[in-house]
Coordinates of C-alpha atoms in Angstrom, one line a residue:
X21 CA 0.0 0.0 0.0
X22 CA 1.1 3.6 -0.7
X23 CA 3.9 2.5 -3.1
X24 CA 4.8 4.2 -6.3
X25 CA 3.3 2.2 -9.2
X26 CA 3.9 4.7 -12.1
X27 CA 6.5 7.4 -12.6
X28 CA 7.8 9.4 -15.5
X29 CA 11.5 9.8 -16.5
X30 CA 11.6 13.4 -15.1
X31 CA 10.5 12.2 -11.7
X32 CA 13.4 9.7 -11.6
X33 CA 15.8 12.5 -12.6
X34 CA 14.4 14.9 -9.9
X35 CA 15.0 12.2 -7.2
X36 CA 18.5 11.4 -8.6
X37 CA 17.7 8.0 -9.9
X38 CA 19.2 6.8 -13.2
X39 CA 16.0 5.0 -14.3
X40 CA 12.2 5.3 -13.7
X41 CA 12.2 1.6 -12.6
X42 CA 14.2 2.7 -9.5
X43 CA 11.2 4.5 -8.2
X44 CA 8.7 1.8 -8.7
X45 CA 7.7 0.0 -5.5
X46 CA 9.2 2.7 -3.2
X47 CA 6.8 3.8 -0.4
X48 CA 5.6 7.3 -1.3
X49 CA 6.0 8.4 2.3
X50 CA 9.8 7.7 2.1
X51 CA 10.1 10.7 -0.3
X52 CA 8.1 13.2 1.8
X53 CA 9.9 15.8 4.1
X54 CA 7.4 17.2 6.5
X55 CA 5.1 15.6 9.0
X56 CA 2.2 17.6 7.7
X57 CA 2.7 16.1 4.2
X58 CA 3.0 12.6 5.7
X59 CA -0.4 13.0 7.5
X60 CA -2.1 14.4 4.4
X61 CA -1.0 11.4 2.3
X62 CA -1.6 8.9 5.0
X63 CA -5.1 10.2 5.4
X64 CA -5.8 8.7 1.9
X65 CA -6.3 5.3 3.6
X66 CA -8.6 6.2 6.4
X67 CA -9.3 9.9 6.6
X68 CA -10.8 12.6 4.5
X69 CA -9.2 11.3 1.3
X70 CA -10.5 7.8 1.5
X71 CA -11.7 6.7 -1.9
X72 CA -11.0 10.2 -3.3
X73 CA -8.2 11.7 -5.4
X74 CA -5.6 13.8 -3.6
X75 CA -4.3 16.7 -5.6
X76 CA -1.8 18.7 -3.6
X77 CA 1.6 20.5 -3.6
X78 CA 4.1 18.9 -1.3
X79 CA 7.8 19.3 -0.5
X80 CA 9.8 16.3 -1.6
X81 CA 13.5 15.5 -1.2
X82 CA 16.2 13.7 -3.2
X83 CA 18.4 11.1 -1.6
X84 CA 21.2 13.7 -1.7
X85 CA 19.1 16.1 0.5
X86 CA 18.0 18.5 -2.2
X87 CA 14.4 19.6 -1.7
X88 CA 11.8 20.7 -4.2
X89 CA 8.1 21.4 -4.5
X90 CA 6.0 19.0 -6.5
X91 CA 2.4 18.7 -7.7
X92 CA 1.3 15.3 -6.5
X93 CA -1.8 13.5 -7.6
X94 CA -2.7 10.4 -5.6
X95 CA -5.5 8.0 -6.2
X96 CA -6.0 4.7 -4.5
X97 CA -5.9 1.8 -7.0
X98 CA -8.5 -1.0 -7.1
X99 CA -6.6 -4.0 -5.5
X100 CA -8.2 -6.4 -8.0

């Protein structure tokens, strides 16, 4: 749950990965920087975002510590 299932080449570049495949399967929360952002995304499971799309700007960080703002769209996938 809450893992990256799709990413584009620019997202891999922003996070310092050589290939998009390196992002797939990573927990999205591992890329977030602030507790407020963690709570907002975690709420997608049980809180106000349950069953809805999240469309928000959040601060993310690269493994080397660089930070940047990103427009994040999150939608829970059907587990079937």
